[in-house]
Short mmCIF file of N, CA and C and ligand atoms in Angstrom, two decimals:
data_model
loop_
_atom_site.label_atom_id
_atom_site.label_comp_id
_atom_site.label_asym_id
_atom_site.label_seq_id
_atom_site.Cartn_x
_atom_site.Cartn_y
_atom_site.Cartn_z
N UNK A 109 15.59 -2.57 12.19
CA UNK A 109 14.27 -1.97 12.49
C UNK A 109 14.45 -0.54 12.99
N UNK A 110 13.67 0.39 12.48
CA UNK A 110 13.76 1.75 13.01
C UNK A 110 13.29 1.80 14.46
N UNK A 111 13.79 2.78 15.24
CA UNK A 111 13.40 2.90 16.65
C UNK A 111 11.93 3.30 16.76
N UNK A 112 11.53 4.21 15.93
CA UNK A 112 10.13 4.72 15.95
C UNK A 112 9.26 3.87 15.03
N UNK A 113 8.07 3.47 15.46
CA UNK A 113 7.18 2.78 14.52
C UNK A 113 6.81 3.70 13.36
N UNK A 114 6.65 3.11 12.19
CA UNK A 114 6.27 3.91 11.02
C UNK A 114 4.83 4.38 11.18
N UNK A 115 4.47 5.36 10.36
CA UNK A 115 3.09 5.86 10.36
C UNK A 115 2.12 4.71 10.05
N UNK A 116 2.54 3.77 9.20
CA UNK A 116 1.64 2.65 8.86
C UNK A 116 1.53 1.67 10.02
N UNK A 117 2.62 1.49 10.79
CA UNK A 117 2.51 0.63 11.98
C UNK A 117 1.54 1.23 12.99
N UNK A 118 1.50 2.56 13.05
CA UNK A 118 0.56 3.22 13.96
C UNK A 118 -0.89 2.99 13.50
N UNK A 119 -1.08 2.93 12.19
CA UNK A 119 -2.43 2.61 11.67
C UNK A 119 -2.77 1.16 12.00
N UNK A 120 -1.80 0.25 11.79
CA UNK A 120 -2.02 -1.17 12.12
C UNK A 120 -2.39 -1.32 13.60
N UNK A 121 -1.72 -0.54 14.46
CA UNK A 121 -1.96 -0.63 15.91
C UNK A 121 -3.23 0.09 16.34
N UNK A 122 -3.87 0.79 15.41
CA UNK A 122 -5.09 1.52 15.74
C UNK A 122 -4.82 2.85 16.43
N UNK A 123 -3.56 3.30 16.40
CA UNK A 123 -3.21 4.57 17.07
C UNK A 123 -3.54 5.78 16.21
N UNK A 124 -3.64 5.55 14.89
CA UNK A 124 -4.01 6.61 13.95
C UNK A 124 -5.19 6.07 13.16
N UNK A 125 -6.26 6.87 13.01
CA UNK A 125 -7.42 6.36 12.27
C UNK A 125 -7.13 6.26 10.78
N UNK A 126 -7.81 5.32 10.14
CA UNK A 126 -7.70 5.17 8.69
C UNK A 126 -8.99 4.54 8.20
N UNK A 127 -9.25 4.75 6.91
CA UNK A 127 -10.43 4.17 6.27
C UNK A 127 -10.02 2.78 5.74
N UNK A 128 -10.16 1.78 6.59
CA UNK A 128 -9.64 0.44 6.30
C UNK A 128 -10.62 -0.32 5.41
N UNK A 129 -10.10 -0.90 4.32
CA UNK A 129 -10.96 -1.64 3.39
C UNK A 129 -10.68 -3.15 3.42
N UNK A 130 -9.52 -3.58 3.90
CA UNK A 130 -9.20 -5.00 4.04
C UNK A 130 -8.30 -5.15 5.28
N UNK A 131 -8.48 -6.30 5.95
CA UNK A 131 -7.66 -6.57 7.14
C UNK A 131 -7.51 -8.08 7.24
N UNK A 132 -6.31 -8.59 7.00
CA UNK A 132 -6.06 -10.03 7.07
C UNK A 132 -4.94 -10.29 8.06
N UNK A 133 -4.51 -11.55 8.15
CA UNK A 133 -3.48 -11.90 9.13
C UNK A 133 -2.20 -11.09 8.93
N UNK A 134 -1.80 -10.94 7.65
CA UNK A 134 -0.50 -10.29 7.41
C UNK A 134 -0.58 -8.95 6.72
N UNK A 135 -1.78 -8.56 6.26
CA UNK A 135 -1.90 -7.32 5.49
C UNK A 135 -3.04 -6.46 5.97
N UNK A 136 -2.89 -5.16 5.71
CA UNK A 136 -4.00 -4.23 5.92
C UNK A 136 -4.06 -3.33 4.69
N UNK A 137 -5.26 -2.88 4.35
CA UNK A 137 -5.41 -1.96 3.22
C UNK A 137 -6.34 -0.83 3.64
N UNK A 138 -5.96 0.38 3.27
CA UNK A 138 -6.76 1.55 3.64
C UNK A 138 -6.61 2.62 2.57
N UNK A 139 -7.58 3.55 2.56
CA UNK A 139 -7.56 4.61 1.55
C UNK A 139 -6.41 5.59 1.82
N UNK A 140 -5.73 5.97 0.73
CA UNK A 140 -4.66 6.97 0.84
C UNK A 140 -5.26 8.29 1.29
N UNK A 141 -4.56 8.96 2.20
CA UNK A 141 -5.07 10.22 2.75
C UNK A 141 -5.05 11.34 1.71
N UNK A 142 -4.23 11.20 0.68
CA UNK A 142 -4.13 12.22 -0.38
C UNK A 142 -4.25 11.54 -1.74
N UNK A 143 -5.47 11.12 -2.10
CA UNK A 143 -5.62 10.29 -3.29
C UNK A 143 -5.17 10.96 -4.58
N UNK A 144 -4.48 10.19 -5.42
CA UNK A 144 -3.99 10.66 -6.73
C UNK A 144 -4.80 10.07 -7.86
N UNK A 145 -5.85 9.33 -7.53
CA UNK A 145 -6.70 8.68 -8.54
C UNK A 145 -8.07 8.47 -7.90
N UNK A 146 -9.10 8.28 -8.72
CA UNK A 146 -10.45 8.08 -8.15
C UNK A 146 -10.49 6.95 -7.12
N UNK A 147 -9.78 5.87 -7.39
CA UNK A 147 -9.58 4.82 -6.37
C UNK A 147 -8.09 4.82 -6.04
N UNK A 148 -7.75 5.02 -4.78
CA UNK A 148 -6.34 5.04 -4.37
C UNK A 148 -6.25 4.45 -2.97
N UNK A 149 -5.86 3.19 -2.95
CA UNK A 149 -5.84 2.41 -1.70
C UNK A 149 -4.44 1.85 -1.51
N UNK A 150 -3.96 1.90 -0.28
CA UNK A 150 -2.63 1.37 0.03
C UNK A 150 -2.76 -0.03 0.62
N UNK A 151 -1.96 -0.96 0.12
CA UNK A 151 -1.89 -2.32 0.67
C UNK A 151 -0.55 -2.42 1.41
N UNK A 152 -0.62 -2.77 2.69
CA UNK A 152 0.55 -2.65 3.56
C UNK A 152 0.71 -3.91 4.41
N UNK A 153 1.91 -4.52 4.42
CA UNK A 153 2.15 -5.60 5.38
C UNK A 153 2.06 -5.07 6.81
N UNK A 154 1.52 -5.87 7.71
CA UNK A 154 1.45 -5.42 9.09
C UNK A 154 2.85 -5.29 9.71
N UNK A 155 3.78 -6.12 9.23
CA UNK A 155 5.16 -6.03 9.69
C UNK A 155 5.87 -4.92 8.92
N UNK A 156 6.69 -4.15 9.62
CA UNK A 156 7.48 -3.15 8.92
C UNK A 156 8.93 -3.62 8.71
N UNK A 157 9.10 -4.95 8.64
CA UNK A 157 10.44 -5.52 8.48
C UNK A 157 11.09 -5.14 7.15
N UNK A 158 10.28 -4.84 6.13
CA UNK A 158 10.81 -4.54 4.80
C UNK A 158 10.55 -3.09 4.45
N UNK A 159 11.61 -2.40 4.05
CA UNK A 159 11.50 -0.96 3.72
C UNK A 159 10.84 -0.72 2.38
N UNK A 160 11.08 -1.64 1.44
CA UNK A 160 10.58 -1.39 0.08
C UNK A 160 10.38 -2.73 -0.63
N UNK A 161 9.86 -2.65 -1.85
CA UNK A 161 9.46 -3.87 -2.55
C UNK A 161 10.67 -4.73 -2.92
N UNK A 162 11.83 -4.12 -3.09
CA UNK A 162 13.03 -4.91 -3.42
C UNK A 162 13.40 -5.80 -2.23
N UNK A 163 13.41 -5.21 -1.05
CA UNK A 163 13.69 -6.00 0.17
C UNK A 163 12.62 -7.07 0.37
N UNK A 164 11.36 -6.71 0.14
CA UNK A 164 10.28 -7.66 0.34
C UNK A 164 10.39 -8.84 -0.64
N UNK A 165 10.65 -8.55 -1.90
CA UNK A 165 10.74 -9.61 -2.91
C UNK A 165 11.86 -10.59 -2.56
N UNK A 166 12.96 -10.06 -2.01
CA UNK A 166 14.09 -10.92 -1.64
C UNK A 166 13.79 -11.70 -0.37
N UNK A 167 13.08 -11.05 0.57
CA UNK A 167 12.92 -11.63 1.91
C UNK A 167 11.68 -12.48 2.09
N UNK A 168 10.59 -12.14 1.38
CA UNK A 168 9.33 -12.86 1.59
C UNK A 168 8.46 -12.75 0.33
N UNK A 169 8.85 -13.45 -0.74
CA UNK A 169 8.10 -13.32 -2.00
C UNK A 169 6.64 -13.73 -1.86
N UNK A 170 6.33 -14.62 -0.94
CA UNK A 170 4.92 -15.02 -0.81
C UNK A 170 4.08 -13.87 -0.25
N UNK A 171 4.68 -13.05 0.58
CA UNK A 171 3.96 -11.88 1.10
C UNK A 171 3.73 -10.86 -0.01
N UNK A 172 4.71 -10.72 -0.90
CA UNK A 172 4.53 -9.85 -2.07
C UNK A 172 3.39 -10.37 -2.94
N UNK A 173 3.34 -11.67 -3.14
CA UNK A 173 2.26 -12.26 -3.93
C UNK A 173 0.90 -12.02 -3.25
N UNK A 174 0.88 -12.08 -1.94
CA UNK A 174 -0.37 -11.78 -1.21
C UNK A 174 -0.80 -10.34 -1.45
N UNK A 175 0.17 -9.43 -1.50
CA UNK A 175 -0.16 -8.02 -1.74
C UNK A 175 -0.78 -7.84 -3.13
N UNK A 176 -0.20 -8.53 -4.12
CA UNK A 176 -0.74 -8.43 -5.48
C UNK A 176 -2.17 -8.99 -5.50
N UNK A 177 -2.38 -10.12 -4.84
CA UNK A 177 -3.72 -10.72 -4.83
C UNK A 177 -4.72 -9.80 -4.13
N UNK A 178 -4.30 -9.17 -3.04
CA UNK A 178 -5.21 -8.25 -2.35
C UNK A 178 -5.49 -7.02 -3.23
N UNK A 179 -4.48 -6.53 -3.94
CA UNK A 179 -4.70 -5.42 -4.87
C UNK A 179 -5.74 -5.77 -5.91
N UNK A 180 -5.65 -6.97 -6.44
CA UNK A 180 -6.61 -7.42 -7.44
C UNK A 180 -8.01 -7.52 -6.85
N UNK A 181 -8.09 -8.06 -5.66
CA UNK A 181 -9.37 -8.20 -4.97
C UNK A 181 -10.02 -6.83 -4.73
N UNK A 182 -9.23 -5.88 -4.30
CA UNK A 182 -9.72 -4.51 -4.08
C UNK A 182 -10.19 -3.91 -5.40
N UNK A 183 -9.40 -4.11 -6.44
CA UNK A 183 -9.76 -3.55 -7.75
C UNK A 183 -11.04 -4.17 -8.28
N UNK A 184 -11.22 -5.47 -8.01
CA UNK A 184 -12.48 -6.11 -8.45
C UNK A 184 -13.67 -5.45 -7.79
N UNK A 185 -13.50 -5.07 -6.53
CA UNK A 185 -14.61 -4.44 -5.82
C UNK A 185 -14.82 -2.98 -6.23
N UNK A 186 -13.73 -2.27 -6.48
CA UNK A 186 -13.84 -0.81 -6.64
C UNK A 186 -13.70 -0.30 -8.07
N UNK A 187 -13.06 -1.07 -8.96
CA UNK A 187 -12.82 -0.52 -10.30
C UNK A 187 -12.70 -1.63 -11.36
N UNK A 188 -13.68 -2.51 -11.38
CA UNK A 188 -13.80 -3.52 -12.44
C UNK A 188 -12.58 -4.42 -12.59
N UNK A 189 -11.79 -4.55 -11.55
CA UNK A 189 -10.64 -5.46 -11.59
C UNK A 189 -9.45 -4.92 -12.34
N UNK A 190 -9.52 -3.63 -12.74
CA UNK A 190 -8.41 -3.05 -13.51
C UNK A 190 -7.72 -2.00 -12.65
N UNK A 191 -6.39 -2.05 -12.63
CA UNK A 191 -5.70 -1.18 -11.67
C UNK A 191 -4.22 -1.01 -12.01
N UNK A 192 -3.66 0.05 -11.45
CA UNK A 192 -2.20 0.21 -11.43
C UNK A 192 -1.72 -0.20 -10.05
N UNK A 193 -0.58 -0.87 -10.02
CA UNK A 193 0.03 -1.26 -8.76
C UNK A 193 1.40 -0.59 -8.72
N UNK A 194 1.56 0.39 -7.83
CA UNK A 194 2.77 1.23 -7.84
C UNK A 194 3.53 1.03 -6.53
N UNK A 195 4.82 0.77 -6.66
CA UNK A 195 5.71 0.70 -5.50
C UNK A 195 6.78 1.77 -5.68
N UNK A 196 6.63 2.91 -5.07
CA UNK A 196 7.70 3.89 -5.11
C UNK A 196 8.87 3.33 -4.31
N UNK A 197 10.05 3.38 -4.89
CA UNK A 197 11.21 2.74 -4.26
C UNK A 197 12.37 3.71 -4.24
N UNK A 198 12.60 4.30 -3.05
CA UNK A 198 13.67 5.29 -2.89
C UNK A 198 13.11 6.70 -2.89
N UNK A 199 13.82 7.54 -2.11
CA UNK A 199 13.38 8.93 -1.94
C UNK A 199 13.25 9.66 -3.27
N UNK A 200 14.22 9.46 -4.15
CA UNK A 200 14.20 10.19 -5.42
C UNK A 200 13.10 9.70 -6.34
N UNK A 201 12.53 8.55 -6.05
CA UNK A 201 11.39 8.03 -6.83
C UNK A 201 10.07 8.41 -6.18
N UNK A 202 10.13 9.17 -5.09
CA UNK A 202 8.90 9.64 -4.47
C UNK A 202 8.47 8.86 -3.24
N UNK A 203 9.30 7.89 -2.80
CA UNK A 203 8.92 7.15 -1.59
C UNK A 203 9.10 8.05 -0.37
N UNK A 204 8.05 8.13 0.43
CA UNK A 204 8.11 8.96 1.64
C UNK A 204 7.94 8.13 2.91
N UNK A 205 7.34 6.95 2.79
CA UNK A 205 7.15 6.08 3.95
C UNK A 205 7.96 4.80 3.70
N UNK A 206 8.95 4.54 4.57
CA UNK A 206 9.87 3.43 4.33
C UNK A 206 9.42 2.19 5.11
N UNK A 207 8.18 1.84 4.85
CA UNK A 207 7.51 0.62 5.31
C UNK A 207 6.77 0.17 4.06
N UNK A 208 7.22 -0.93 3.48
CA UNK A 208 6.77 -1.27 2.11
C UNK A 208 5.25 -1.21 1.99
N UNK A 209 4.81 -0.66 0.86
CA UNK A 209 3.37 -0.54 0.59
C UNK A 209 3.15 -0.46 -0.91
N UNK A 210 2.00 -0.97 -1.33
CA UNK A 210 1.61 -0.88 -2.74
C UNK A 210 0.48 0.13 -2.86
N UNK A 211 0.59 0.99 -3.87
CA UNK A 211 -0.51 1.89 -4.21
C UNK A 211 -1.39 1.16 -5.23
N UNK A 212 -2.65 0.93 -4.89
CA UNK A 212 -3.61 0.36 -5.83
C UNK A 212 -4.43 1.54 -6.36
N UNK A 213 -4.29 1.81 -7.65
CA UNK A 213 -4.95 2.97 -8.24
C UNK A 213 -5.79 2.55 -9.42
N UNK A 214 -6.99 3.14 -9.47
CA UNK A 214 -7.85 2.79 -10.59
C UNK A 214 -9.01 3.75 -10.69
N UNK A 215 -9.85 3.47 -11.70
CA UNK A 215 -11.04 4.30 -11.90
C UNK A 215 -10.77 5.41 -12.88
N UNK A 216 -10.93 5.14 -14.16
CA UNK A 216 -10.84 6.20 -15.16
C UNK A 216 -9.44 6.67 -15.48
N UNK A 217 -8.44 5.86 -15.20
CA UNK A 217 -7.06 6.32 -15.45
C UNK A 217 -6.74 6.43 -16.93
N UNK A 218 -7.43 5.66 -17.75
CA UNK A 218 -7.15 5.73 -19.20
C UNK A 218 -7.50 7.10 -19.76
N UNK A 219 -8.36 7.84 -19.04
CA UNK A 219 -8.73 9.20 -19.50
C UNK A 219 -7.73 10.24 -19.00
N UNK A 220 -6.68 9.81 -18.31
CA UNK A 220 -5.61 10.74 -17.93
C UNK A 220 -5.82 11.44 -16.62
N UNK A 221 -6.57 10.83 -15.68
CA UNK A 221 -6.82 11.48 -14.40
C UNK A 221 -5.67 11.30 -13.42
N UNK A 222 -4.65 10.53 -13.79
CA UNK A 222 -3.53 10.27 -12.88
C UNK A 222 -2.31 11.07 -13.35
N UNK A 223 -1.82 11.95 -12.47
CA UNK A 223 -0.66 12.75 -12.83
C UNK A 223 0.61 11.91 -12.73
N UNK A 224 0.79 11.26 -11.59
CA UNK A 224 1.99 10.43 -11.40
C UNK A 224 1.69 9.43 -10.30
N UNK A 225 2.51 8.39 -10.26
CA UNK A 225 2.34 7.40 -9.19
C UNK A 225 2.92 7.95 -7.95
P1 LIG B 506 4.98 6.84 -0.81
O1 LIG B 506 5.14 8.30 -1.15
O2 LIG B 506 5.92 6.43 0.29
O3 LIG B 506 5.02 5.91 -1.99
O4 LIG B 506 3.49 6.69 -0.29
C1 LIG B 506 3.09 7.07 0.97
C2 LIG B 506 1.61 7.34 0.86
O5 LIG B 506 1.07 7.32 2.16
C3 LIG B 506 1.28 8.70 0.25
O6 LIG B 506 0.47 8.52 -0.91
C4 LIG B 506 0.53 9.43 1.38
O7 LIG B 506 -0.55 10.22 0.89
C5 LIG B 506 0.06 8.29 2.25
N1 LIG B 506 -0.04 8.62 3.66
C6 LIG B 506 0.90 9.23 4.43
N2 LIG B 506 0.47 9.36 5.69
C7 LIG B 506 -0.77 8.79 5.73
C8 LIG B 506 -1.72 8.62 6.78
O8 LIG B 506 -1.52 8.99 7.94
N3 LIG B 506 -2.89 8.01 6.45
C9 LIG B 506 -3.15 7.56 5.18
N4 LIG B 506 -4.33 6.97 4.97
N5 LIG B 506 -2.27 7.72 4.16
C10 LIG B 506 -1.09 8.32 4.44
#
């Protein structure tokens, strides 16, 4: 565990404000501060025990399945149930927050409004 809580743990603790769209026992979802798509919501485990999706899949596959289900639920509400689910994994792949999270992106992506995940 890192000594400092991650930025997402601070959101979970209510120390940093966020536009929260879902809040369950093990997950929280909120709008990305720098959206890359018309709908861009992050689904985040409340625990920061896993740095990335590879660690999460090995350590708690049911929590990963919960994240996928929440992504689908969010997409049903915000973009007709159709979405991209992106897990940046590693610095060179664009991961900047090492507290596993899924990017749920949707809304007109087929027209090319998304530059990159
Ligand atoms: P990564 O680059 O690690 O895959 O994704 C981190 C995401 O977290 C980025 O899309 C970034 O915009 C978002 N982000 C970073 N800090 C904050 C914050 O304080 N609040 C919110 N809502 N999003 C954040």
